[in-house]
CSV table of C-alpha atoms in Angstrom, one decimal:
chain,number,residue,atom,x,y,z
A,1,UNK,CA,-16.0,-79.9,86.8
A,2,UNK,CA,-18.8,-77.3,87.5
A,3,UNK,CA,-20.3,-77.1,90.7
A,4,UNK,CA,-23.6,-78.8,89.4
A,5,UNK,CA,-21.6,-81.8,88.0
A,6,UNK,CA,-19.6,-81.9,91.5
A,7,UNK,CA,-23.0,-82.1,93.6
A,8,UNK,CA,-24.3,-85.0,91.1
A,9,UNK,CA,-21.1,-86.8,91.9
A,10,UNK,CA,-21.1,-86.4,95.5
A,11,UNK,CA,-25.0,-87.1,95.8
A,12,UNK,CA,-24.1,-90.6,93.9
A,13,UNK,CA,-21.3,-91.1,96.3
A,14,UNK,CA,-23.5,-90.8,99.2
A,15,UNK,CA,-26.3,-93.1,98.1
A,16,UNK,CA,-23.5,-95.7,97.6
A,17,UNK,CA,-22.1,-94.8,101.4
A,18,UNK,CA,-23.9,-96.2,104.9
A,19,UNK,CA,-25.2,-92.8,106.4
A,20,UNK,CA,-22.6,-92.3,109.0
A,21,UNK,CA,-19.8,-92.5,106.8
A,22,UNK,CA,-21.8,-90.1,104.2
A,23,UNK,CA,-22.2,-87.4,106.8
A,24,UNK,CA,-18.8,-87.4,107.7
A,25,UNK,CA,-17.7,-87.3,103.9
A,26,UNK,CA,-19.8,-84.2,103.7
A,27,UNK,CA,-18.3,-82.6,106.5
A,28,UNK,CA,-15.3,-83.0,105.3
A,29,UNK,CA,-16.3,-82.1,102.2
A,30,UNK,CA,-17.4,-78.8,103.4
A,31,UNK,CA,-14.4,-78.2,105.8
A,32,UNK,CA,-12.2,-78.5,102.6
A,33,UNK,CA,-14.6,-75.9,100.9
A,34,UNK,CA,-14.1,-73.4,104.2
A,35,UNK,CA,-10.6,-73.8,103.9
A,36,UNK,CA,-10.3,-73.0,100.2
A,37,UNK,CA,-12.7,-70.0,100.6
A,38,UNK,CA,-11.0,-68.7,103.2
A,39,UNK,CA,-7.4,-69.1,101.6
A,40,UNK,CA,-9.2,-66.9,98.7
A,41,UNK,CA,-10.6,-64.3,100.9
A,42,UNK,CA,-6.6,-63.9,102.7
A,43,UNK,CA,-5.2,-63.7,99.5
A,44,UNK,CA,-7.6,-61.2,98.1
A,45,UNK,CA,-7.1,-58.9,101.3
A,46,UNK,CA,-3.4,-59.4,100.8
A,47,UNK,CA,-3.7,-57.8,97.5
A,48,UNK,CA,-6.0,-55.3,98.3
A,49,UNK,CA,-4.0,-53.9,101.1
A,50,UNK,CA,-0.9,-53.6,99.0
A,51,UNK,CA,-2.9,-51.9,96.1
A,52,UNK,CA,-4.1,-49.2,99.2
A,53,UNK,CA,-0.4,-49.0,100.3
A,54,UNK,CA,0.8,-48.0,96.5
A,55,UNK,CA,-2.6,-45.8,96.4
A,56,UNK,CA,-1.3,-44.0,99.5
A,57,UNK,CA,2.3,-43.4,97.9
A,58,UNK,CA,1.1,-42.3,94.8
A,59,UNK,CA,-1.4,-39.8,96.9
A,60,UNK,CA,1.5,-38.5,99.0
A,61,UNK,CA,3.9,-37.9,95.8
A,62,UNK,CA,0.9,-36.0,93.8
A,63,UNK,CA,0.1,-34.1,97.4
A,64,UNK,CA,3.9,-33.1,97.6
A,65,UNK,CA,4.1,-32.1,93.9
A,66,UNK,CA,0.7,-30.0,94.3
A,67,UNK,CA,2.4,-28.1,97.3
A,68,UNK,CA,5.5,-27.0,95.6
A,69,UNK,CA,3.2,-26.0,92.6
A,70,UNK,CA,0.7,-23.8,94.9
A,71,UNK,CA,4.2,-22.3,96.3
A,72,UNK,CA,5.8,-21.5,93.1
A,73,UNK,CA,2.4,-19.9,92.0
A,74,UNK,CA,2.3,-17.9,95.2
A,75,UNK,CA,5.9,-16.8,94.7
A,76,UNK,CA,5.6,-15.7,91.2
A,77,UNK,CA,2.5,-13.7,92.3
A,78,UNK,CA,4.4,-12.2,94.8
A,79,UNK,CA,7.0,-11.1,92.4
A,80,UNK,CA,5.0,-10.1,89.6
A,81,UNK,CA,2.9,-8.2,92.5
A,82,UNK,CA,6.0,-6.3,93.6
A,83,UNK,CA,7.7,-6.1,89.9
A,84,UNK,CA,4.1,-4.2,88.9
A,85,UNK,CA,4.1,-2.2,92.3
A,86,UNK,CA,7.6,-0.9,91.8
A,87,UNK,CA,7.2,0.1,88.2
A,88,UNK,CA,7.0,4.2,88.1
A,89,UNK,CA,4.2,3.7,85.4
A,90,UNK,CA,0.8,2.9,86.2
A,91,UNK,CA,-0.4,-0.2,85.1
A,92,UNK,CA,-4.4,-1.2,84.8
A,93,UNK,CA,-5.6,-4.9,83.6
A,94,UNK,CA,-9.0,-4.9,82.5
A,95,UNK,CA,-11.0,-7.7,81.0
A,96,UNK,CA,-12.9,-7.9,77.6
A,97,UNK,CA,-15.8,-6.2,79.1
A,98,UNK,CA,-13.6,-3.4,80.8
A,99,UNK,CA,-14.0,-4.5,84.0
A,100,UNK,CA,-10.7,-3.9,86.2
A,101,UNK,CA,-9.0,-7.1,87.3
A,102,UNK,CA,-5.7,-5.5,88.5
A,103,UNK,CA,-4.2,-2.0,89.4
A,104,UNK,CA,-0.8,-1.4,90.5
A,105,UNK,CA,0.4,0.9,92.8
A,106,UNK,CA,1.2,4.0,90.6
A,107,UNK,CA,-2.0,3.8,88.6
A,108,UNK,CA,-3.5,4.0,92.0
A,109,UNK,CA,-1.5,7.0,92.7
A,110,UNK,CA,-2.7,8.8,89.3
A,111,UNK,CA,-6.2,7.7,89.5
A,112,UNK,CA,-6.7,8.7,93.1
A,113,UNK,CA,-8.0,5.6,94.6
A,114,UNK,CA,-7.2,2.4,96.3
A,115,UNK,CA,-7.1,-0.7,94.4
A,116,UNK,CA,-9.6,-2.6,96.1
A,117,UNK,CA,-12.4,0.3,95.5
A,118,UNK,CA,-11.2,0.0,91.7
A,119,UNK,CA,-11.0,-4.0,90.9
A,120,UNK,CA,-14.4,-5.1,89.9
A,121,UNK,CA,-15.4,-1.9,88.8
A,122,UNK,CA,-16.1,-1.0,85.1
A,123,UNK,CA,-13.7,1.4,83.3
A,124,UNK,CA,-16.9,3.7,82.3
A,125,UNK,CA,-17.3,4.7,85.7
A,126,UNK,CA,-13.8,5.5,86.9
A,127,UNK,CA,-14.3,9.3,86.1
A,128,UNK,CA,-12.8,12.3,88.4
A,129,UNK,CA,-15.0,14.6,90.3
A,130,UNK,CA,-15.2,17.4,87.3
A,131,UNK,CA,-16.2,14.4,84.7
A,132,UNK,CA,-12.6,13.1,83.5
A,133,UNK,CA,-12.4,9.9,82.1
A,134,UNK,CA,-9.5,8.3,84.1
A,135,UNK,CA,-8.9,5.6,81.9
A,136,UNK,CA,-8.8,5.8,77.9
A,137,UNK,CA,-11.0,4.3,75.7
A,138,UNK,CA,-8.9,4.8,72.7
A,139,UNK,CA,-6.5,2.5,70.9
A,140,UNK,CA,-4.2,5.2,70.2
A,141,UNK,CA,-2.1,6.9,72.6
A,142,UNK,CA,-4.0,9.6,74.6
A,143,UNK,CA,-2.6,12.6,76.6
A,144,UNK,CA,-5.1,15.0,78.6
A,145,UNK,CA,-4.9,17.2,81.6
A,146,UNK,CA,-7.5,15.6,84.3
A,147,UNK,CA,-8.7,16.1,88.0
A,148,UNK,CA,-7.9,12.4,89.9
A,149,UNK,CA,-10.4,11.1,92.0
A,150,UNK,CA,-8.3,12.5,95.1
A,151,UNK,CA,-8.9,15.9,93.6
A,152,UNK,CA,-5.1,16.1,92.3
A,153,UNK,CA,-4.7,17.9,89.0
A,154,UNK,CA,-2.8,16.0,86.6
A,155,UNK,CA,-1.8,15.5,83.1
A,156,UNK,CA,-1.7,11.7,82.3
A,157,UNK,CA,-0.8,10.1,79.1
A,158,UNK,CA,-2.5,6.7,78.2
A,159,UNK,CA,-1.3,4.1,75.8
A,160,UNK,CA,-3.0,0.2,75.7
A,161,UNK,CA,-2.4,-3.1,74.4
A,162,UNK,CA,-4.4,-6.2,73.8
A,163,UNK,CA,-3.3,-9.3,75.2
A,164,UNK,CA,-4.0,-12.7,73.6
A,165,UNK,CA,-6.6,-13.6,76.2
A,166,UNK,CA,-8.8,-10.6,75.3
A,167,UNK,CA,-7.6,-8.8,78.3
A,168,UNK,CA,-6.4,-5.2,78.1
A,169,UNK,CA,-3.4,-3.4,79.9
A,170,UNK,CA,-3.5,0.3,80.2
A,171,UNK,CA,-0.4,1.9,80.9
A,172,UNK,CA,-0.4,5.3,82.4
A,173,UNK,CA,2.3,7.9,82.5
A,174,UNK,CA,2.1,11.1,84.6
A,175,UNK,CA,3.8,14.0,82.7
A,176,UNK,CA,2.7,16.8,85.2
A,177,UNK,CA,6.2,17.5,86.2
A,178,UNK,CA,7.3,16.9,83.0
A,179,UNK,CA,5.0,19.3,81.8
A,180,UNK,CA,5.4,22.0,84.4
A,181,UNK,CA,9.2,22.0,83.6
A,182,UNK,CA,8.5,22.4,79.8
A,183,UNK,CA,6.2,25.5,80.2
A,184,UNK,CA,8.9,26.8,82.6
A,185,UNK,CA,11.5,26.4,80.0
A,186,UNK,CA,9.1,27.8,77.4
A,187,UNK,CA,8.3,30.7,79.2
A,188,UNK,CA,11.8,31.7,80.1
A,189,UNK,CA,12.8,31.3,76.4
A,190,UNK,CA,9.6,33.8,75.7
A,191,UNK,CA,10.9,36.1,78.3
A,192,UNK,CA,14.5,36.0,76.8
A,193,UNK,CA,13.3,36.4,73.3
A,194,UNK,CA,11.2,39.3,74.5
A,195,UNK,CA,14.3,41.0,76.2
A,196,UNK,CA,16.1,40.7,73.2
A,197,UNK,CA,13.2,42.2,71.0
A,198,UNK,CA,13.1,45.0,73.5
A,199,UNK,CA,16.7,45.8,73.6
A,200,UNK,CA,16.1,45.5,69.6
A,201,UNK,CA,12.9,47.9,69.7
A,202,UNK,CA,14.8,50.3,71.8
A,203,UNK,CA,18.0,50.6,69.7
A,204,UNK,CA,16.0,51.0,66.5
A,205,UNK,CA,14.0,53.6,67.8
A,206,UNK,CA,16.8,55.5,69.5
A,207,UNK,CA,18.6,56.1,66.2
A,208,UNK,CA,16.1,58.1,64.7
A,209,UNK,CA,15.1,59.7,67.9
A,210,UNK,CA,18.6,60.8,68.6
A,211,UNK,CA,18.6,62.5,65.1
A,212,UNK,CA,15.4,64.1,65.6
A,213,UNK,CA,16.6,65.6,69.1
A,214,UNK,CA,19.8,66.9,67.4
A,215,UNK,CA,18.2,68.4,64.2
A,216,UNK,CA,15.5,69.9,66.7
A,217,UNK,CA,18.5,71.4,68.7
A,218,UNK,CA,20.1,72.8,65.7
A,219,UNK,CA,16.2,74.1,64.7
A,220,UNK,CA,16.1,75.9,68.3
A,221,UNK,CA,19.6,77.2,68.0
A,222,UNK,CA,19.1,78.9,64.6
A,223,UNK,CA,15.9,80.5,65.5
A,224,UNK,CA,17.2,82.0,68.4
A,225,UNK,CA,20.0,83.2,66.6
A,226,UNK,CA,17.2,85.0,64.0
A,227,UNK,CA,18.2,82.6,61.2
A,228,UNK,CA,15.6,82.5,58.8
A,229,UNK,CA,17.4,80.9,55.8
A,230,UNK,CA,16.4,77.8,53.8
A,231,UNK,CA,18.6,75.6,56.3
A,232,UNK,CA,15.7,75.7,58.8
A,233,UNK,CA,13.4,73.8,56.3
A,234,UNK,CA,16.5,71.2,55.9
A,235,UNK,CA,16.3,70.9,59.8
A,236,UNK,CA,12.6,70.6,59.9
A,237,UNK,CA,12.4,67.8,57.1
A,238,UNK,CA,15.1,65.7,58.7
A,239,UNK,CA,13.0,66.0,62.2
A,240,UNK,CA,10.0,64.4,60.1
A,241,UNK,CA,12.0,62.3,58.1
A,242,UNK,CA,13.2,60.5,61.8
A,243,UNK,CA,9.6,60.6,62.4
A,244,UNK,CA,8.6,58.5,59.8
A,245,UNK,CA,11.6,56.1,60.1
A,246,UNK,CA,10.1,55.7,63.9
A,247,UNK,CA,6.4,55.2,62.3
A,248,UNK,CA,7.8,52.4,59.8
A,249,UNK,CA,9.5,50.9,63.0
A,250,UNK,CA,6.5,50.6,64.9
A,251,UNK,CA,4.2,49.4,62.0
A,252,UNK,CA,6.6,46.7,61.2
A,253,UNK,CA,6.4,45.7,65.2
A,254,UNK,CA,3.0,45.4,64.8
A,255,UNK,CA,2.6,43.0,61.9
A,256,UNK,CA,5.2,41.3,63.8
A,257,UNK,CA,3.3,40.9,66.8
A,258,UNK,CA,-0.1,41.2,65.2
A,259,UNK,CA,-2.4,38.0,66.1
A,260,UNK,CA,-1.6,34.9,64.8
A,261,UNK,CA,-4.3,34.3,61.9
A,262,UNK,CA,-4.3,34.8,58.1
A,263,UNK,CA,-7.5,35.6,55.9
A,264,UNK,CA,-8.4,32.7,54.0
A,265,UNK,CA,-8.5,33.0,50.2
A,266,UNK,CA,-7.4,31.9,46.9
A,267,UNK,CA,-4.2,33.7,45.5
A,268,UNK,CA,-3.1,33.9,42.0
A,269,UNK,CA,0.6,33.3,42.9
A,270,UNK,CA,2.3,33.9,39.6
A,271,UNK,CA,0.2,37.3,39.2
A,272,UNK,CA,1.3,38.5,42.7
A,273,UNK,CA,4.9,37.6,42.2
A,274,UNK,CA,5.0,39.3,38.6
A,275,UNK,CA,3.1,42.6,40.3
A,276,UNK,CA,5.6,42.8,42.7
A,277,UNK,CA,8.9,42.3,40.3
A,278,UNK,CA,6.7,45.3,38.0
A,279,UNK,CA,6.9,47.6,41.3
A,280,UNK,CA,10.1,46.6,42.2
A,281,UNK,CA,11.3,47.6,39.0
A,282,UNK,CA,9.5,50.8,38.8
A,283,UNK,CA,10.3,52.3,41.9
A,284,UNK,CA,13.6,50.8,43.8
A,285,UNK,CA,17.1,51.3,43.0
A,286,UNK,CA,17.1,48.3,41.1
A,287,UNK,CA,19.0,45.4,40.0
A,288,UNK,CA,20.2,45.0,36.4
A,289,UNK,CA,17.7,42.4,35.8
A,290,UNK,CA,14.6,40.7,37.6
A,291,UNK,CA,13.1,37.8,36.2
A,292,UNK,CA,10.5,35.8,36.8
A,293,UNK,CA,10.0,32.4,35.9
A,294,UNK,CA,6.5,30.9,36.3
A,295,UNK,CA,4.8,27.6,35.1
A,296,UNK,CA,2.0,28.2,32.9
A,297,UNK,CA,-0.6,26.9,35.0
A,298,UNK,CA,-1.5,25.3,38.4
A,299,UNK,CA,-0.9,28.5,40.4
A,300,UNK,CA,-3.9,30.3,40.0
A,301,UNK,CA,-5.5,29.4,42.9
A,302,UNK,CA,-3.2,28.9,45.7
A,303,UNK,CA,-4.8,28.6,49.1
A,304,UNK,CA,-3.5,31.7,51.3
A,305,UNK,CA,-3.6,35.9,52.5
A,306,UNK,CA,-3.1,37.6,49.4
A,307,UNK,CA,-2.1,40.6,51.5
A,308,UNK,CA,0.3,38.7,54.1
A,309,UNK,CA,1.8,36.5,51.2
A,310,UNK,CA,2.6,40.1,49.2
A,311,UNK,CA,4.4,41.1,52.4
A,312,UNK,CA,6.4,37.8,52.4
A,313,UNK,CA,7.6,38.2,48.6
A,314,UNK,CA,8.0,42.1,48.7
A,315,UNK,CA,10.5,41.7,51.9
A,316,UNK,CA,12.5,38.8,49.9
A,317,UNK,CA,12.6,40.5,46.5
A,318,UNK,CA,13.4,43.8,47.9
A,319,UNK,CA,16.1,42.1,50.1
A,320,UNK,CA,17.5,40.4,46.9
A,321,UNK,CA,17.5,43.6,44.9
A,322,UNK,CA,19.5,45.7,47.4
A,323,UNK,CA,21.9,42.6,47.7
A,324,UNK,CA,22.3,42.4,44.2
A,325,UNK,CA,23.1,46.1,43.8
A,326,UNK,CA,22.7,48.0,40.6
A,327,UNK,CA,25.1,45.5,38.3
A,328,UNK,CA,23.6,42.2,40.0
A,329,UNK,CA,20.5,40.1,38.8
A,330,UNK,CA,17.7,38.8,40.7
A,331,UNK,CA,15.6,35.6,39.6
A,332,UNK,CA,12.1,34.7,41.0
A,333,UNK,CA,10.9,31.2,40.7
A,334,UNK,CA,7.8,29.7,41.1
A,335,UNK,CA,7.6,25.8,41.0
A,336,UNK,CA,4.9,23.0,41.6
A,337,UNK,CA,6.1,20.1,43.7
A,338,UNK,CA,3.6,17.2,44.3
A,339,UNK,CA,2.6,18.8,48.0
A,340,UNK,CA,3.7,22.2,47.4
A,341,UNK,CA,4.4,25.6,45.9
A,342,UNK,CA,8.1,26.4,46.0
A,343,UNK,CA,9.0,30.4,45.4
A,344,UNK,CA,12.8,30.8,45.3
A,345,UNK,CA,14.4,34.2,45.2
A,346,UNK,CA,18.0,34.0,44.1
A,347,UNK,CA,20.5,37.2,43.8
A,348,UNK,CA,24.2,37.1,43.0
A,349,UNK,CA,25.1,39.8,45.4
A,350,UNK,CA,27.8,39.2,48.2
A,351,UNK,CA,25.7,36.4,50.0
A,352,UNK,CA,24.8,36.3,53.5
A,353,UNK,CA,27.7,36.8,56.5
A,354,UNK,CA,28.5,33.8,58.0
A,355,UNK,CA,27.4,35.5,61.5
A,356,UNK,CA,24.0,35.9,59.9
A,357,UNK,CA,23.0,32.5,59.0
A,358,UNK,CA,22.1,31.5,62.4
A,359,UNK,CA,19.7,34.4,63.1
A,360,UNK,CA,18.3,35.8,59.8
A,361,UNK,CA,14.7,34.9,61.1
A,362,UNK,CA,15.1,36.7,64.5
A,363,UNK,CA,13.9,40.2,64.9
A,364,UNK,CA,16.3,43.1,64.5
A,365,UNK,CA,19.2,40.9,62.7
A,366,UNK,CA,20.3,42.8,59.8
A,367,UNK,CA,23.4,43.2,58.2
A,368,UNK,CA,21.7,46.0,55.8
A,369,UNK,CA,23.0,49.6,57.0
A,370,UNK,CA,19.2,50.6,56.6
A,371,UNK,CA,17.5,47.5,57.6
A,372,UNK,CA,15.7,47.2,60.7
A,373,UNK,CA,16.0,43.7,61.0
A,374,UNK,CA,12.3,43.0,61.0
A,375,UNK,CA,11.7,41.8,57.1
A,376,UNK,CA,12.6,38.2,57.1
A,377,UNK,CA,11.1,37.8,60.7
A,378,UNK,CA,7.7,39.4,59.4
A,379,UNK,CA,8.2,36.8,56.2
A,380,UNK,CA,9.3,33.6,58.1
A,381,UNK,CA,6.1,34.2,60.8
A,382,UNK,CA,3.5,34.7,57.9
A,383,UNK,CA,4.8,31.8,55.9
A,384,UNK,CA,4.7,29.9,59.0
A,385,UNK,CA,0.9,31.0,59.5
A,386,UNK,CA,0.2,29.4,55.8
A,387,UNK,CA,1.7,26.1,57.3
A,388,UNK,CA,4.7,26.7,55.2
A,389,UNK,CA,8.5,27.3,55.7
A,390,UNK,CA,11.0,29.4,54.5
A,391,UNK,CA,15.1,28.8,54.3
A,392,UNK,CA,17.9,30.1,53.1
A,393,UNK,CA,20.0,27.8,50.9
A,394,UNK,CA,23.6,27.3,50.4
A,395,UNK,CA,24.5,28.6,47.2
A,396,UNK,CA,28.0,29.2,45.6
A,397,UNK,CA,27.0,32.9,44.8
A,398,UNK,CA,25.0,35.1,46.2
A,399,UNK,CA,22.1,34.6,48.4
A,400,UNK,CA,19.0,32.1,47.6
A,401,UNK,CA,15.6,32.2,49.8
A,402,UNK,CA,13.2,29.5,49.4
A,403,UNK,CA,9.5,29.4,50.3
A,404,UNK,CA,7.4,26.7,50.3
A,405,UNK,CA,3.7,27.0,50.7
A,406,UNK,CA,1.4,23.8,51.2
A,407,UNK,CA,-1.0,22.5,48.5
A,408,UNK,CA,-4.4,21.6,49.6
A,409,UNK,CA,-6.9,23.3,52.0
A,410,UNK,CA,-6.7,27.1,53.1
A,411,UNK,CA,-5.0,26.8,56.1
A,412,UNK,CA,-6.6,28.7,59.3
B,1,UNK,CA,42.9,72.2,66.9
B,2,UNK,CA,40.2,70.1,65.7
B,3,UNK,CA,40.0,70.8,61.8
B,4,UNK,CA,38.7,67.4,60.1
B,5,UNK,CA,36.2,65.1,62.0
B,6,UNK,CA,35.0,61.4,61.2
B,7,UNK,CA,31.8,60.3,61.8
B,8,UNK,CA,31.1,56.4,61.3
B,9,UNK,CA,27.3,55.4,61.8
B,10,UNK,CA,24.8,53.2,59.8
B,11,UNK,CA,22.1,55.3,60.8
B,12,UNK,CA,21.7,58.2,58.7
B,13,UNK,CA,19.8,60.6,60.5
B,14,UNK,CA,22.0,60.6,63.4
B,15,UNK,CA,25.2,60.5,61.5
B,16,UNK,CA,23.7,63.8,59.3
B,17,UNK,CA,22.7,65.5,62.5
B,18,UNK,CA,26.2,65.0,64.1
B,19,UNK,CA,28.0,66.1,60.7
B,20,UNK,CA,25.3,69.3,60.9
B,21,UNK,CA,26.3,70.3,64.1
B,22,UNK,CA,30.1,69.8,63.8
B,23,UNK,CA,30.1,72.0,60.3
B,24,UNK,CA,28.0,74.5,62.1
B,25,UNK,CA,31.1,74.8,64.2
B,26,UNK,CA,33.4,74.9,61.5
B,27,UNK,CA,34.8,71.5,61.5
B,28,UNK,CA,35.1,69.4,57.8
B,29,UNK,CA,33.3,66.2,58.2
B,30,UNK,CA,33.9,62.8,56.5
B,31,UNK,CA,30.7,60.4,56.7
B,32,UNK,CA,31.0,56.7,56.9
B,33,UNK,CA,28.4,54.3,56.8
B,34,UNK,CA,30.3,51.3,58.1
B,35,UNK,CA,33.4,49.8,59.8
B,36,UNK,CA,35.5,49.1,56.8
B,37,UNK,CA,34.6,52.5,55.0
B,38,UNK,CA,35.3,54.5,58.3
B,39,UNK,CA,39.1,52.4,58.6
B,40,UNK,CA,39.4,53.1,54.8
B,41,UNK,CA,38.5,57.0,55.2
B,42,UNK,CA,40.9,57.2,58.5
B,43,UNK,CA,43.8,55.6,56.8
B,44,UNK,CA,43.3,58.1,54.1
B,45,UNK,CA,43.0,61.3,55.6
B,46,UNK,CA,44.0,60.8,59.2
B,47,UNK,CA,41.1,62.9,60.8
B,48,UNK,CA,41.7,64.8,64.5
B,49,UNK,CA,38.4,63.2,65.9
B,50,UNK,CA,36.4,60.2,65.4
B,51,UNK,CA,33.1,59.6,66.5
B,52,UNK,CA,31.6,55.9,65.8
B,53,UNK,CA,28.9,53.7,66.5
B,54,UNK,CA,29.0,50.9,68.1
B,55,UNK,CA,27.4,48.4,66.4
B,56,UNK,CA,27.6,48.8,62.5
B,57,UNK,CA,27.7,46.1,59.7
B,58,UNK,CA,31.1,45.9,58.5
B,59,UNK,CA,33.0,46.1,61.5
B,60,UNK,CA,32.0,47.4,64.6
B,61,UNK,CA,32.9,50.7,66.8
B,62,UNK,CA,35.7,48.7,68.7
B,63,UNK,CA,37.4,47.7,65.4
B,64,UNK,CA,37.2,51.2,64.3
B,65,UNK,CA,38.4,52.4,67.8
B,66,UNK,CA,41.3,49.4,67.8
B,67,UNK,CA,42.6,50.7,64.0
B,68,UNK,CA,42.5,54.2,64.8
B,69,UNK,CA,44.5,53.6,68.0
B,70,UNK,CA,47.0,51.7,66.3
B,71,UNK,CA,47.7,54.0,63.2
B,72,UNK,CA,47.5,57.5,65.5
B,73,UNK,CA,47.3,56.8,69.5
B,74,UNK,CA,46.6,60.2,70.1
B,75,UNK,CA,43.6,60.8,68.3
B,76,UNK,CA,40.3,60.8,70.0
B,77,UNK,CA,37.5,58.5,69.3
B,78,UNK,CA,34.1,58.6,70.6
B,79,UNK,CA,31.9,55.5,70.7
B,80,UNK,CA,28.3,56.2,70.3
B,81,UNK,CA,25.6,53.9,71.0
B,82,UNK,CA,22.0,53.8,71.3
B,83,UNK,CA,21.8,50.7,73.6
B,84,UNK,CA,20.5,51.7,77.0
B,85,UNK,CA,23.2,50.4,79.2
B,86,UNK,CA,27.0,49.5,79.0
B,87,UNK,CA,26.2,45.5,79.7
B,88,UNK,CA,23.3,46.0,76.5
B,89,UNK,CA,26.1,47.3,74.6
B,90,UNK,CA,28.5,44.8,75.1
B,91,UNK,CA,26.1,42.1,74.7
B,92,UNK,CA,25.1,43.7,71.2
B,93,UNK,CA,28.3,43.3,69.8
B,94,UNK,CA,28.8,40.0,71.2
B,95,UNK,CA,25.7,39.1,69.1
């Protein structure tokens, strides 16, 4: 029954009863309504209270979980910080625009500023007092000497990596000490080589000087005895020969010690080698045969210094001819490979002494009776200046040297 | 009495000067350009005196000295070197 139907029924009943009874009935009806409404309210309140209690419990659980997560996050952050700061390499994190987000302790030290003075600034303004960029803007590894923000001179190396979120991590390595040690070792090596070379020079020059002094003494004694025969001329000739020997040694030494540069040009390698072969055939105590094997074309325009390359091949070919002896054979082979010109000089002489192999290209190393030990050292240096290499190949018989000269542009 | 001397030296001028000086004193001289050559000549002729360069190709002066002393202990051997000091000469032989 809807409220309006109920009211209509009540009105009909009320009209049928006497007034007092009608009022009582109305009162009773009102009381029943009040009681029902109160019961409804009570049950609604109970439901609300239960719901509030349930929400309270859920909230407390959520709070606990949140708290645990915050603690975990703090722990991870602390650990990450500790790990980053314990690293011996510098780590700098930047956002996509190059603004510093994080800097570890090693990076602070290398850049020369505390973290809070760096974070939030752009990579572009992290520059030392003399204008050195202290972070790299290259994708590829970079290494430079810099003056850091605290004024210290350092040699730093950078490498960088992009993170998936667009951030960039740069790793800085301090190479200052390693570089200094390497330089010291290199200096010691140079000094040792210099000492070895000085001993070699002394030995090579003292030999003819000894002869010069000896023949001068013989000359002096003969003259004081009044000797005037042809022997005197021979003494003087020997003195001059000794002086020429000393001069040759000094010239070779100067070639060896000349500044590290070559004159760029184009060289016809076949013609150069053929010319040397002809000269050696004509002037040297020669081998039985000296043969040149050259390609028809492709070697007329080799980048290089003609004079210096001639010195290289004269040395190699003369060595081969001397090693081969008068009954021996020498072959000079010129070949083209994809990247290089290859010159092979081969003799069928006795081959290299095993003790010579390791020091072939060191100055003053020789097993020739009249060698100064500078020829191969000079050849090696001149070939290196051309960007090439020289090596002694293993051979069943005799000795084979191969010179490799790069094709492509003239080295400087 | 020294009649016949052997000189071993790979440096021509030094060897020839010493030979010249000895010949001027009336001594017959044999010349060798390396250690092996020197040992061969000494085995053949048993010289009264030997001069040897310390550092030569084909057998150094020490090897010549040992060979001569083994074959003929009383023969004097003079070792000659163009190296500045004993240490330098010893190092040169080691190299």
